Short mmCIF file of C-alpha atoms and ligand atoms in Angstrom, two decimals:
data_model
loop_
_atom_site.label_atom_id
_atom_site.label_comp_id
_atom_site.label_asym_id
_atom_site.label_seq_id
_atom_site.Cartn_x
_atom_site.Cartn_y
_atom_site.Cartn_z
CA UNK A 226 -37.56 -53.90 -51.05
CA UNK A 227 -41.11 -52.35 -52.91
CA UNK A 228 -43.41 -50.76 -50.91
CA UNK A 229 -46.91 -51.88 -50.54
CA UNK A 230 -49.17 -49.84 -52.10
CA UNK A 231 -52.27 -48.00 -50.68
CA UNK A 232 -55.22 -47.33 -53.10
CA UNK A 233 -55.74 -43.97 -54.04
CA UNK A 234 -58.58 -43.40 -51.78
CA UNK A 235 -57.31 -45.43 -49.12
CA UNK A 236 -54.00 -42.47 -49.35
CA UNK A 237 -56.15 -39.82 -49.23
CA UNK A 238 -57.64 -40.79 -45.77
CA UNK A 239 -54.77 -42.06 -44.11
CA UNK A 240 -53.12 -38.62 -45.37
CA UNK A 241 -55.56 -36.68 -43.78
CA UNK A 242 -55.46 -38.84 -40.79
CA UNK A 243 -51.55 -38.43 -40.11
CA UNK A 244 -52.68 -34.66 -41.03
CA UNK A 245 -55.76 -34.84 -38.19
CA UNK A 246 -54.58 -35.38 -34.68
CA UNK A 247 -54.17 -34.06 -31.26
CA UNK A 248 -52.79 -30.78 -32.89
CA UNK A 249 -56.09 -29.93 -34.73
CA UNK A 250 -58.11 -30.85 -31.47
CA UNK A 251 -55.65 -30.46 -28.30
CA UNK A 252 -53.16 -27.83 -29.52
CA UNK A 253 -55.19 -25.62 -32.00
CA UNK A 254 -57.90 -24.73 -29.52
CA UNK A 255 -55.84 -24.15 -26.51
CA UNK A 256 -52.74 -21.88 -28.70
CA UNK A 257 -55.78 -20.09 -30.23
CA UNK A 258 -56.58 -19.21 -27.01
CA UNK A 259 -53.13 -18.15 -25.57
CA UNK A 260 -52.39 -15.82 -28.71
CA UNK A 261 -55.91 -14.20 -28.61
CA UNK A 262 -58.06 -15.97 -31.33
CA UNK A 263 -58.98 -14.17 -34.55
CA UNK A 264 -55.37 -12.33 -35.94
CA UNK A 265 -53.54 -16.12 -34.68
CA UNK A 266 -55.73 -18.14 -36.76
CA UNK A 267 -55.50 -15.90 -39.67
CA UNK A 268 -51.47 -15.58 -39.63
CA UNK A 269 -52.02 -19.30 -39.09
CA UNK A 270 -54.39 -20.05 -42.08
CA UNK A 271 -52.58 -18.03 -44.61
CA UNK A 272 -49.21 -19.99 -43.45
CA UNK A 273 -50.98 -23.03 -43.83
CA UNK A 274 -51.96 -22.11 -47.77
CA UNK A 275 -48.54 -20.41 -48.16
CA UNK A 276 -45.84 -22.34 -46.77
CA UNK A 277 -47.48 -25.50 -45.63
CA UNK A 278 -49.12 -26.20 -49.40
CA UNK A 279 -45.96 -25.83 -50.95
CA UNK A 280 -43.90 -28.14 -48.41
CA UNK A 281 -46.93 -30.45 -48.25
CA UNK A 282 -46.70 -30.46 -52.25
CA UNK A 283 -42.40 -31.08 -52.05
CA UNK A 284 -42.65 -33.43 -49.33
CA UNK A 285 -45.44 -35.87 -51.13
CA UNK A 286 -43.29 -35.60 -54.37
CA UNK A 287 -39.89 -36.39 -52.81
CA UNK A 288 -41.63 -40.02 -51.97
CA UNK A 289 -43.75 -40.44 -54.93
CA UNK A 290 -40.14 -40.18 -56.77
CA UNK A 291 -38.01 -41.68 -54.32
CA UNK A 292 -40.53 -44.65 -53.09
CA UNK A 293 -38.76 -46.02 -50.47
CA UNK A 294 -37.31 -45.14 -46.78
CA UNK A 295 -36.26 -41.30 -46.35
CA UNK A 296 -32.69 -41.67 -46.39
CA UNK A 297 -32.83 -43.32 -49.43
CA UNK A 298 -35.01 -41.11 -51.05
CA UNK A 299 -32.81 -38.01 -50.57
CA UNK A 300 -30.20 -40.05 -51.62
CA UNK A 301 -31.31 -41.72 -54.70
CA UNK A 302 -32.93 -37.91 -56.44
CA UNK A 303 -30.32 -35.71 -55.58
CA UNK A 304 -27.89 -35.45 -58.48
CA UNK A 305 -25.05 -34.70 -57.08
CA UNK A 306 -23.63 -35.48 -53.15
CA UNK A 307 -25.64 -38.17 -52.58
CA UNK A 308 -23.70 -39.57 -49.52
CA UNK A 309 -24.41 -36.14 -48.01
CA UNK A 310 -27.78 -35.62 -48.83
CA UNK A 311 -28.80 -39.02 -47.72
CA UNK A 312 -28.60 -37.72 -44.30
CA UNK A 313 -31.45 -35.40 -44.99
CA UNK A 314 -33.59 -37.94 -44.87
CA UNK A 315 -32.55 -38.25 -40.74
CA UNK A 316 -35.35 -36.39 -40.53
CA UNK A 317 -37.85 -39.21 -39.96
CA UNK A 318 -35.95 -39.43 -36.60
CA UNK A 319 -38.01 -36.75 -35.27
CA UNK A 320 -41.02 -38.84 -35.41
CA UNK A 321 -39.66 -41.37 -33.41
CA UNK A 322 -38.77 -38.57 -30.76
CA UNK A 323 -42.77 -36.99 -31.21
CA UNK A 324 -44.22 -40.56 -30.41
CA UNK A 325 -41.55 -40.26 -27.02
CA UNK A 326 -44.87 -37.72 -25.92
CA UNK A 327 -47.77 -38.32 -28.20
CA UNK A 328 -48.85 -41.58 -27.05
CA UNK A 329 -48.44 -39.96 -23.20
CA UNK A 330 -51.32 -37.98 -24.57
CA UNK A 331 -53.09 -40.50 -26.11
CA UNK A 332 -52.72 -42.23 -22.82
CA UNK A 333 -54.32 -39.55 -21.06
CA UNK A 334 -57.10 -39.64 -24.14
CA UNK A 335 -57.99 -43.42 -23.29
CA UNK A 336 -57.99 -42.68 -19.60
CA UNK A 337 -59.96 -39.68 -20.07
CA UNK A 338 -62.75 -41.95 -21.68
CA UNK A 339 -63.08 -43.73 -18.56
CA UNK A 340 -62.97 -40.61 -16.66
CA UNK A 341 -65.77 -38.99 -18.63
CA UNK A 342 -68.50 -42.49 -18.53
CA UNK A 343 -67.78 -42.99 -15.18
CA UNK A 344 -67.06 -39.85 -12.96
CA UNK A 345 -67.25 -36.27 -14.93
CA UNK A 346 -65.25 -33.60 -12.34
CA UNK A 347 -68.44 -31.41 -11.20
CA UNK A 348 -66.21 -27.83 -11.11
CA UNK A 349 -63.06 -26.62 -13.13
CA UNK A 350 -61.61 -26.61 -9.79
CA UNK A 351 -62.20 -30.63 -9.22
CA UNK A 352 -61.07 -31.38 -13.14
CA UNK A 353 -57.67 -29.13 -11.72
CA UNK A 354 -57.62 -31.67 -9.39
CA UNK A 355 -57.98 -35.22 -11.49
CA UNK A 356 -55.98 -33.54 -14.27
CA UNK A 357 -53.16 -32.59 -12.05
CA UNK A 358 -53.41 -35.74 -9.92
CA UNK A 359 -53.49 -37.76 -13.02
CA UNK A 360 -50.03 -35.89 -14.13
CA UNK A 361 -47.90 -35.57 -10.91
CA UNK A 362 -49.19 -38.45 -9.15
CA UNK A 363 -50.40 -41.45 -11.33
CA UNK A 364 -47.64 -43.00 -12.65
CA UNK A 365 -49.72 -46.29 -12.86
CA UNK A 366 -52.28 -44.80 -14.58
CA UNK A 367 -50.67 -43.12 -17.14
CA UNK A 368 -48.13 -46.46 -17.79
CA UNK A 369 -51.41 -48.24 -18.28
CA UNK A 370 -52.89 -46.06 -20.90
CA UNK A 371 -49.32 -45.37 -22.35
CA UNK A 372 -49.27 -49.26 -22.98
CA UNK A 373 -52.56 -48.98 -24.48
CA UNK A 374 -51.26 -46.67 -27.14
CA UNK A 375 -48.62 -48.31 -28.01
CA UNK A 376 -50.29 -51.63 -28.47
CA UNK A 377 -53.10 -50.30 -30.57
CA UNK A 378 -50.05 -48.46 -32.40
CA UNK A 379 -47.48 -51.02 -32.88
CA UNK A 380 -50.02 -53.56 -34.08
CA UNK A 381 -51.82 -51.69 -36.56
CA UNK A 382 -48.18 -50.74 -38.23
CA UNK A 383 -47.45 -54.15 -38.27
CA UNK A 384 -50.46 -55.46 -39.83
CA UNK A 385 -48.76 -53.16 -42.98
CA UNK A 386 -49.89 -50.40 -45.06
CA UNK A 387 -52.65 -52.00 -46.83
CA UNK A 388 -54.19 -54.46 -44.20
CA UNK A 389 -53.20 -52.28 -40.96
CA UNK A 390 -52.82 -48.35 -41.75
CA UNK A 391 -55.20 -47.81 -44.94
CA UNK A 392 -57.91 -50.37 -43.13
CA UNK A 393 -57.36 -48.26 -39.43
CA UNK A 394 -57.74 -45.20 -40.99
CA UNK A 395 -60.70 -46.33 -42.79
CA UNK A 396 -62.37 -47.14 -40.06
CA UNK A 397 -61.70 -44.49 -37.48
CA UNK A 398 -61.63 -41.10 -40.00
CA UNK A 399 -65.40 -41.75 -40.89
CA UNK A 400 -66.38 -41.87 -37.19
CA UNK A 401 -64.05 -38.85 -35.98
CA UNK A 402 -66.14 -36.82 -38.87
CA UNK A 403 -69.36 -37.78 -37.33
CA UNK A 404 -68.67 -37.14 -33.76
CA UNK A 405 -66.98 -33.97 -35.02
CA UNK A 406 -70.21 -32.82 -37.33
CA UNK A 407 -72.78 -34.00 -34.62
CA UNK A 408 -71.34 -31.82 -31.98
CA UNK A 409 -70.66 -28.65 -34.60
CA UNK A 410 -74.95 -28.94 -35.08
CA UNK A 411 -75.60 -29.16 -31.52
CA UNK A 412 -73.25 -25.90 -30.86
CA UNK A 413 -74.45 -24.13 -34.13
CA UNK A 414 -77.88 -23.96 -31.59
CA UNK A 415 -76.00 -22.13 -28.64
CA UNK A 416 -76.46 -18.67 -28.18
CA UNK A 417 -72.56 -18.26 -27.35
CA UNK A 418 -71.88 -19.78 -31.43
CA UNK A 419 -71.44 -16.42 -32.35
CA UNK A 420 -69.17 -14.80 -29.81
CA UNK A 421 -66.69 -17.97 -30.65
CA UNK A 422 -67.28 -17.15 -34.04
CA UNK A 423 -66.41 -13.67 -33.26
CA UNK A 424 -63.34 -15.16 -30.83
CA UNK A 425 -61.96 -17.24 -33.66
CA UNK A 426 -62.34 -14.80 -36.80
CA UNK A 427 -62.36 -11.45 -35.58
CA UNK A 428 -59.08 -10.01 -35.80
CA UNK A 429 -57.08 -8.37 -33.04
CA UNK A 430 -53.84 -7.65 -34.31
CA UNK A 431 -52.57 -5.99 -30.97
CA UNK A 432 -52.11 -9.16 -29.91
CA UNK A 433 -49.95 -10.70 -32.45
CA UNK A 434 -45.79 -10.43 -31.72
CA UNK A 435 -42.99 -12.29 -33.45
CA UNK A 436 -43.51 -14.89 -31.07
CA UNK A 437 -47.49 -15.77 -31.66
CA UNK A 438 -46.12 -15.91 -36.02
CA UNK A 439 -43.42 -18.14 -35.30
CA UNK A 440 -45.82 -20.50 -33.20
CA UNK A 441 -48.35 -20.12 -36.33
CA UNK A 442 -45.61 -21.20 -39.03
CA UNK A 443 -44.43 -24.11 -36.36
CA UNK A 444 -48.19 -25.07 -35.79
CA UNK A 445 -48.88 -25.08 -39.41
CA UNK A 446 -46.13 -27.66 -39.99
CA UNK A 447 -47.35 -29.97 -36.74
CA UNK A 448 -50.61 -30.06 -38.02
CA UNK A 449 -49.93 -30.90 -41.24
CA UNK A 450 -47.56 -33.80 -40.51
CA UNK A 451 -44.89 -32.19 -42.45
CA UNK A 452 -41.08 -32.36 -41.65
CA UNK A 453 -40.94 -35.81 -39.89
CA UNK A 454 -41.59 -37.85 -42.80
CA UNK A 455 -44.64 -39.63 -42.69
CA UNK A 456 -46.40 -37.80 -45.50
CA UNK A 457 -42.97 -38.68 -47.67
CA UNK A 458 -43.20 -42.65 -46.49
CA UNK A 459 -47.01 -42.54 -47.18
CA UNK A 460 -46.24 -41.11 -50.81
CA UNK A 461 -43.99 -43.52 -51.76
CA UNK A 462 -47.12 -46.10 -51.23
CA UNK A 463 -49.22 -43.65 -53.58
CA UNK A 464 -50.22 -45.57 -56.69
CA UNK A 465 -48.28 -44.34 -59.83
CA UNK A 466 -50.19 -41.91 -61.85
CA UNK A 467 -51.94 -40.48 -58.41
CA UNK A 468 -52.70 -36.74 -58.11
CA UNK A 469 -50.04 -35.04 -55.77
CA UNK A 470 -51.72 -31.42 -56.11
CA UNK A 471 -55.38 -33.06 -55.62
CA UNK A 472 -53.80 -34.94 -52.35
CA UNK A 473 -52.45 -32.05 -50.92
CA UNK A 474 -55.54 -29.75 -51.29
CA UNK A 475 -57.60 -32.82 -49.78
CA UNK A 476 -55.54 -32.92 -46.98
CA UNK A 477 -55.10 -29.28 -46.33
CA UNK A 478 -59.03 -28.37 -45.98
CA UNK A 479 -59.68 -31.83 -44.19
CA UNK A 480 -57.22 -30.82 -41.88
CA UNK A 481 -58.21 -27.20 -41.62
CA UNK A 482 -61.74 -27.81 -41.79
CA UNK A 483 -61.70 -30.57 -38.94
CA UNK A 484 -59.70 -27.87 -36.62
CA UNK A 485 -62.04 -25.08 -37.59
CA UNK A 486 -64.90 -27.42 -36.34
CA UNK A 487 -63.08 -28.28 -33.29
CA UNK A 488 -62.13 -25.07 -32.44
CA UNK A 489 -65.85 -23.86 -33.13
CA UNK A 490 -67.44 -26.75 -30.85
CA UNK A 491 -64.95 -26.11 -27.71
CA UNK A 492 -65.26 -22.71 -27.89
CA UNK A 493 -69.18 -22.21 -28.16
CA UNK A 494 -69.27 -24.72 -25.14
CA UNK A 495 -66.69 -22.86 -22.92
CA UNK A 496 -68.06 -19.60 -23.59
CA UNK A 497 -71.60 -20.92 -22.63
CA UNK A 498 -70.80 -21.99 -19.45
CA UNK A 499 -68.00 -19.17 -18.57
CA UNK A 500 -64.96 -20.86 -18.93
CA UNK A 501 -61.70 -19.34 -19.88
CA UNK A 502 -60.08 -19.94 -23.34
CA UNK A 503 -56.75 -19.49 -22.43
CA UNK A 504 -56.61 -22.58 -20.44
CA UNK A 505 -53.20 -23.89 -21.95
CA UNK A 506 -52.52 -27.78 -22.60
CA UNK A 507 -55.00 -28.58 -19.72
CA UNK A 508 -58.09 -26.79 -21.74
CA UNK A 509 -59.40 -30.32 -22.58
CA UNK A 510 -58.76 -32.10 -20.18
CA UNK A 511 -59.92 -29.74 -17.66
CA UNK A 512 -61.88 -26.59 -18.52
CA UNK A 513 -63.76 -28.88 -20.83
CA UNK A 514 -65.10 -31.42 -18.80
CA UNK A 515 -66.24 -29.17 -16.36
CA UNK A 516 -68.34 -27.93 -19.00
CA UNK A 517 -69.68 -30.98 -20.17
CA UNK A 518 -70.64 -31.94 -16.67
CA UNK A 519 -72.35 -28.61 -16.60
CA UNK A 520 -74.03 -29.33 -19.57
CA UNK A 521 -76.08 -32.32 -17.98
CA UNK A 522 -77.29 -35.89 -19.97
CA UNK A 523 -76.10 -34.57 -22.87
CA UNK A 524 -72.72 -33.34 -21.55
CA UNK A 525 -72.27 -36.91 -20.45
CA UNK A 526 -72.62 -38.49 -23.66
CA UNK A 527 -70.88 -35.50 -25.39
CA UNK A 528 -68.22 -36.18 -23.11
CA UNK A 529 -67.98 -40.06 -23.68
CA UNK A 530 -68.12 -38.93 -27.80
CA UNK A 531 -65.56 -36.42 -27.63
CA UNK A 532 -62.59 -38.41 -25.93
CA UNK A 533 -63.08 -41.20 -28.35
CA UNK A 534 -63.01 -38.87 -31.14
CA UNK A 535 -59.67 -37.34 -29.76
CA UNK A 536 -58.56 -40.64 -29.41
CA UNK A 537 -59.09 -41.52 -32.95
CA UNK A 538 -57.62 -38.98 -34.28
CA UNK A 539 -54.40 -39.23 -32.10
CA UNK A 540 -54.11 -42.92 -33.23
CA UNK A 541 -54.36 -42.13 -36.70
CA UNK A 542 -51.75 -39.83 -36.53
CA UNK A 543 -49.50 -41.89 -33.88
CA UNK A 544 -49.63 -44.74 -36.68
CA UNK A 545 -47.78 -42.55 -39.14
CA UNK A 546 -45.33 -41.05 -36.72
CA UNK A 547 -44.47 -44.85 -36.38
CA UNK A 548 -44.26 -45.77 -39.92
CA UNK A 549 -41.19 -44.06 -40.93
CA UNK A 550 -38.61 -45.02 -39.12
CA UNK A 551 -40.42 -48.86 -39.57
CA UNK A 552 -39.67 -48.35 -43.39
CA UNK A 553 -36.44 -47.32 -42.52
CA UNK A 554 -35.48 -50.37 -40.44
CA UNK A 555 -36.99 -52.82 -43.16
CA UNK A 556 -35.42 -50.94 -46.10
CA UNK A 557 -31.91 -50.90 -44.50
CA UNK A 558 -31.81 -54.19 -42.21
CA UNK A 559 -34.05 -56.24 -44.06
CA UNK A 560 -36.45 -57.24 -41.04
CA UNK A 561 -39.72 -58.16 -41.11
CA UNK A 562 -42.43 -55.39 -40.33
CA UNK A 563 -43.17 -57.16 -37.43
CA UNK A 564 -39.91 -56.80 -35.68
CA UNK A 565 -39.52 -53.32 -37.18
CA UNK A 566 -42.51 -52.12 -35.77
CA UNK A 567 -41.61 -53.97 -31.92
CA UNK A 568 -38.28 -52.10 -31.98
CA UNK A 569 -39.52 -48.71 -33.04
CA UNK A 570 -42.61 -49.63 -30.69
CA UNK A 571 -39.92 -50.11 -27.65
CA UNK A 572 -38.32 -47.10 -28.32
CA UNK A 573 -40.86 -44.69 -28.19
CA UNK A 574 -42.55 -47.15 -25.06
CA UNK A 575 -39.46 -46.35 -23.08
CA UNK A 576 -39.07 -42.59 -23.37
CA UNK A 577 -42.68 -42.41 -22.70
CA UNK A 578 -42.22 -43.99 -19.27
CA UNK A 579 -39.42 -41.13 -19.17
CA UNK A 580 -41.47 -38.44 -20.28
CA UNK A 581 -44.08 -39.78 -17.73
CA UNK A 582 -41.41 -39.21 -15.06
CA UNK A 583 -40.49 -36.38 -15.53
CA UNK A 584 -43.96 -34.79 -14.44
CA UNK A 585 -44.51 -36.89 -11.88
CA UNK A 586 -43.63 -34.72 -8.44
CA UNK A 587 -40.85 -37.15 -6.56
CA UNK A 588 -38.86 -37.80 -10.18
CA UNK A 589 -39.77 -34.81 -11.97
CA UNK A 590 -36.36 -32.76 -10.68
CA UNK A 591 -34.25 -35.29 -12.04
CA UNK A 592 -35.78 -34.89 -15.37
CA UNK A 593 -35.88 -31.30 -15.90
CA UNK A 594 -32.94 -28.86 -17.38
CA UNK A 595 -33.35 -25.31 -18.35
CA UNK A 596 -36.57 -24.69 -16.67
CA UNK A 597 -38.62 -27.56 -19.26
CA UNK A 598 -39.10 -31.15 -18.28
CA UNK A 599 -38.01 -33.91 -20.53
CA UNK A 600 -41.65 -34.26 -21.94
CA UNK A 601 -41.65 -30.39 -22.62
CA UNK A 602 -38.51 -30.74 -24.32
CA UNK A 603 -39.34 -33.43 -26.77
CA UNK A 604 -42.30 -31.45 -27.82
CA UNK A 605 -40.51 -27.91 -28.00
CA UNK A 606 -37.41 -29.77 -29.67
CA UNK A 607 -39.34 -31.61 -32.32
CA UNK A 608 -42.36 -28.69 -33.33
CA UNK A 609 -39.93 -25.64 -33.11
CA UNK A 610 -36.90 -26.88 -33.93
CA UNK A 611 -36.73 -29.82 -35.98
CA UNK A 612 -39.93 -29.64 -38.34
CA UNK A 613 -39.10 -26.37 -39.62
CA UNK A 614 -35.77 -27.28 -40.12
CA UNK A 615 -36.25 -30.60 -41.83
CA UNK A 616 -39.31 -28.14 -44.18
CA UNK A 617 -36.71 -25.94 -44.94
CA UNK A 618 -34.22 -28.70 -46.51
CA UNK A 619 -36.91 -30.33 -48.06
CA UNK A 620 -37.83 -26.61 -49.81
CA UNK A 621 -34.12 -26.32 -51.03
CA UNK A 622 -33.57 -29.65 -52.26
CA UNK A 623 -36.91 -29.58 -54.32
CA UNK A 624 -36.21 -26.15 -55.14
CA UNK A 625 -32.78 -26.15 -55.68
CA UNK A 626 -31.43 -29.36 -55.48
CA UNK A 627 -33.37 -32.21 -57.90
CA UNK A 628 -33.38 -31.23 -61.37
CA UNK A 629 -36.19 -28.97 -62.31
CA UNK A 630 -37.36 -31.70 -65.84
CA UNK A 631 -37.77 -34.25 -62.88
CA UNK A 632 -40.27 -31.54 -60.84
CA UNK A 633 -41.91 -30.86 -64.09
CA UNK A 634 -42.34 -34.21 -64.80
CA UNK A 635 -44.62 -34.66 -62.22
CA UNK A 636 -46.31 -31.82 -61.34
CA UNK A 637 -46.29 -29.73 -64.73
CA UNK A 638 -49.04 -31.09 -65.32
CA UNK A 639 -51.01 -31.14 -62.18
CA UNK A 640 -50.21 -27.64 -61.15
CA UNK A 641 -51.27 -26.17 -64.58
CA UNK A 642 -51.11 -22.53 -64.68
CA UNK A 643 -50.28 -22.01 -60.61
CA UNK A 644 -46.48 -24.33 -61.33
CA UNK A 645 -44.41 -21.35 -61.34
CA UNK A 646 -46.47 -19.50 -58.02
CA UNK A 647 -45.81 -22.71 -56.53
CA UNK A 648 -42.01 -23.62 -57.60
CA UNK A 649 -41.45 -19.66 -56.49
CA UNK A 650 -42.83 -20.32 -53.38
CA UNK A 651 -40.91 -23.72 -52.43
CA UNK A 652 -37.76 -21.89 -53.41
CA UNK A 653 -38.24 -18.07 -52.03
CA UNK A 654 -41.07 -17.77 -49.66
CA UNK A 655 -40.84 -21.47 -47.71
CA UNK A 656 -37.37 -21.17 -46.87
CA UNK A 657 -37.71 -17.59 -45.85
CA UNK A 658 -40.60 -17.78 -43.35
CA UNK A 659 -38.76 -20.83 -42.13
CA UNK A 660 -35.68 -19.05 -41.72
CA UNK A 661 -37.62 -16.54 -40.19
CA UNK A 662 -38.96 -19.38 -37.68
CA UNK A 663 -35.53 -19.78 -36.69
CA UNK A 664 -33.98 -16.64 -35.99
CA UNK A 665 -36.94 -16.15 -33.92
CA UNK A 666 -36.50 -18.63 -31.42
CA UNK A 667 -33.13 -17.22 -31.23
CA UNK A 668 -34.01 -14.34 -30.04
CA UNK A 669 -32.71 -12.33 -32.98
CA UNK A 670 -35.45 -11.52 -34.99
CA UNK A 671 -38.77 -10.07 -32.85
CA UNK A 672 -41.28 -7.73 -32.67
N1 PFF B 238 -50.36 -33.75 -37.44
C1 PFF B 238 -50.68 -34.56 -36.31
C2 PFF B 238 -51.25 -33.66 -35.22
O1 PFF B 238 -51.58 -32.52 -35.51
O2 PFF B 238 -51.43 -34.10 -34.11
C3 PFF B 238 -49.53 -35.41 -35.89
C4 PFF B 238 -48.29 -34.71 -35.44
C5 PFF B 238 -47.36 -34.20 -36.29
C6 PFF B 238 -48.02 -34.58 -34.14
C7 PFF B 238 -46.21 -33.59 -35.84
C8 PFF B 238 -46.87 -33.99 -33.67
C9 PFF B 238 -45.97 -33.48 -34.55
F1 PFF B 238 -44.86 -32.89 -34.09
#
């Protein structure tokens, strides 16, 4: 079955919003944070340029050549063992299994835009308190907002890639931006702009071990939306004759830029008002209100502003963590997107409810094994484990695997002069820093 097509702008955007999501505006800021700022978000930024251009660049062109679900892909442009290297394309599994926890999140997103128009916690010690209430004790609550999520999800991928996806994405990017840009100004006027500026650029490499690298290279590859295939099923809806290199580089700064800004905005606003940057997963949802309440009128409507804006982007991205394994369904059982997306929907709707669980206090010790909770362990399982393993297939079988005339084909052309830094880089330095990923959360490589 074809693909529908997006238009080449209309890729771009929905590109960068798979790219943009809770990870630039949830995760960035609060790992930043744990690993002590400046030398993190440099090892971070030249992985990002390094390792995540070159996948970014191998993943779009495995779907611009392939154009249709994963598993065909992989199996249709590998020359040789096709039945094996079909199951590469398994891969786009893992997005099924992100969306088990990311619309939990988003959940928490939508509530938290109640929360902040209605009743802003007056002390980080009272947002403790909602947050943690919220997460051990409202089941109801968060199976509301949960079923929010995946509404506004499963309907948008079933309205297709032209009329749902390209149009959502479309709609929500341009606001994010200006939420985003309007609260950048209005921190560029704080006197503590500079010490985050020092925070997030000055850097302290004391503080950087094996383990704050490997969390770089694995944060590079969640924030770029590579390994799970949605940039792959999005790229085999690019229009022929569309610019893979010029895509990529879009997407990388958008995405880079957008968690630069965010990073910038939370931290100026935290420092201002005393509050701890090493706040872990609850830094928005708790230091950060605090502050905003702090911050008066404005804080309220900054507030208000900010959760949609998280919100947006963690729809955008939720769409394409859906859309793979949707292609996959309608490629290989011939349903219609509408019952494609409903099953994948149910899927992730279910283990959600489970993930839910297993922080809530009376069920969480039936959920938990090895110390992490079933929610923890979808999100360690699927950002340290399998997207670096699924970038570090995709590096070998562009860089070793498909015949190099059919890589040349395509991006000869577009990568000019920089084709052999790049094909040197999917085939040496990818697979080694990904390796490198690996052994470390073994245990056997640290420092
Ligand atoms: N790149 C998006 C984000 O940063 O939130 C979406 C995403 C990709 C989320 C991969 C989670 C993930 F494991």
């Amino acid at each position: 079955m074809k693909i529908a097509q997006f238009s080449r702008f209309g890729f771009m955007i929905s590109a960068v919003g798979a790219a943009v999501g809770l990870g630039n505006i949830w995760k960035f800021p609060y790992i930043t944070g744990k690993y002590g700022g400046g030398a993190f978000v440099l090892v971070y930024l030249i992985t990002v340029m390094l390792v995540g251009f070159s996948v970014m660049i191998a993943e779009m062109l495995i779907g611009y050549l392939g154009r249709r679900d994963c598993n065909t892909n992989f199996e249709h442009l590998a020359p040789r063992h096709k039945g094996l290297w079909k199951h590469a394309g398994w891969m786009a599994v893992t997005s099924t299994l992100v969306m088990m926890y990311y619309s939990v999140v988003i959940g928490w997103i939508l509530n938290y835009i109640v929360v902040a128009s209605t009743r802003l916690p007056a002390s980080i010690a009272e947002a403790e308190v909602t947050f943690n209430t919220m997460l051990t004790q409202g089941v109801g609550t968060q199976i509301f907002y949960h079923t929010l999520a995946f509404l506004i999800t499963t309907i948008v991928v079933a309205k297709g890639i032209k009329g749902g996806i390209e149009k959502f994405n479309m709609i929500l990017m341009p606001l994010l931006i200006a939420i985003l840009a309007i609260m950048f100004a209005y921190a560029m006027t704080m006197s503590s702009f500079s010490h985050a500026a020092s925070y997030m650029f000055a850097a302290d490499w004391s503080k950087l071990n094996s383990e704050a690298f490997a969390v770089a290279v694995g944060h590079a590859f969640f924030t770029l939306s590579l390994g799970y295939g949605s940039i792959m099923i999005y790229s085999a809806s690019l229009p022929k004759g569309g610019n893979i290199v010029h895509s990529t580089l879009f997407v990388i700064a958008g995405d880079t830029l957008i968690a630069l800004m965010a990073g910038m905005v939370l931290f100026t606003f935290l420092f201002q008002y005393g509050a701890e940057p090493a706040k872990g997963p609850g830094l928005v949802f708790i230091s950060l209100p605090a502050v905003f309440y702090a911050m008066g009128a404005i804080g309220s409507i900054f507030a208000v502003l900010f959760f949609f804006a998280l919100a947006f982007a963690g729809l955008t991205s939720a769409v394409s963590l859906v859309e793979p394994m949707v292609q996959y369904l309608i490629d290989k059982f011939d349903m219609t997107r509408l019952k494609a997306a409903i099953v994948i929907g149910l899927i992730f709707y279910l283990f959600g409810i489970v993930a839910i669980l297993s922080q809530i206090e009376w069920s969480a010790p039936y959920l938990t094994w090895g110390g992490k909770n079933f929610f923890d362990w979808m999100d360690y399982l699927t950002s340290s484990v399998l997207l670096p393993v699924a970038g570090f297939i995709m590096a070998i079988f562009v860089g070793f695997v498909i015949e190099k005339e059919r890589v040349t084909s395509v991006l000869k052309s577009q990568l000019g002069w920089s084709f052999p830094l790049w094909y040197f880089s999917i085939r040496y330095i990818a697979p080694i820093a990904l390796i490198f990923v690996m052994l470390n959360l073994m245990g056997i490589i640290t420092f």
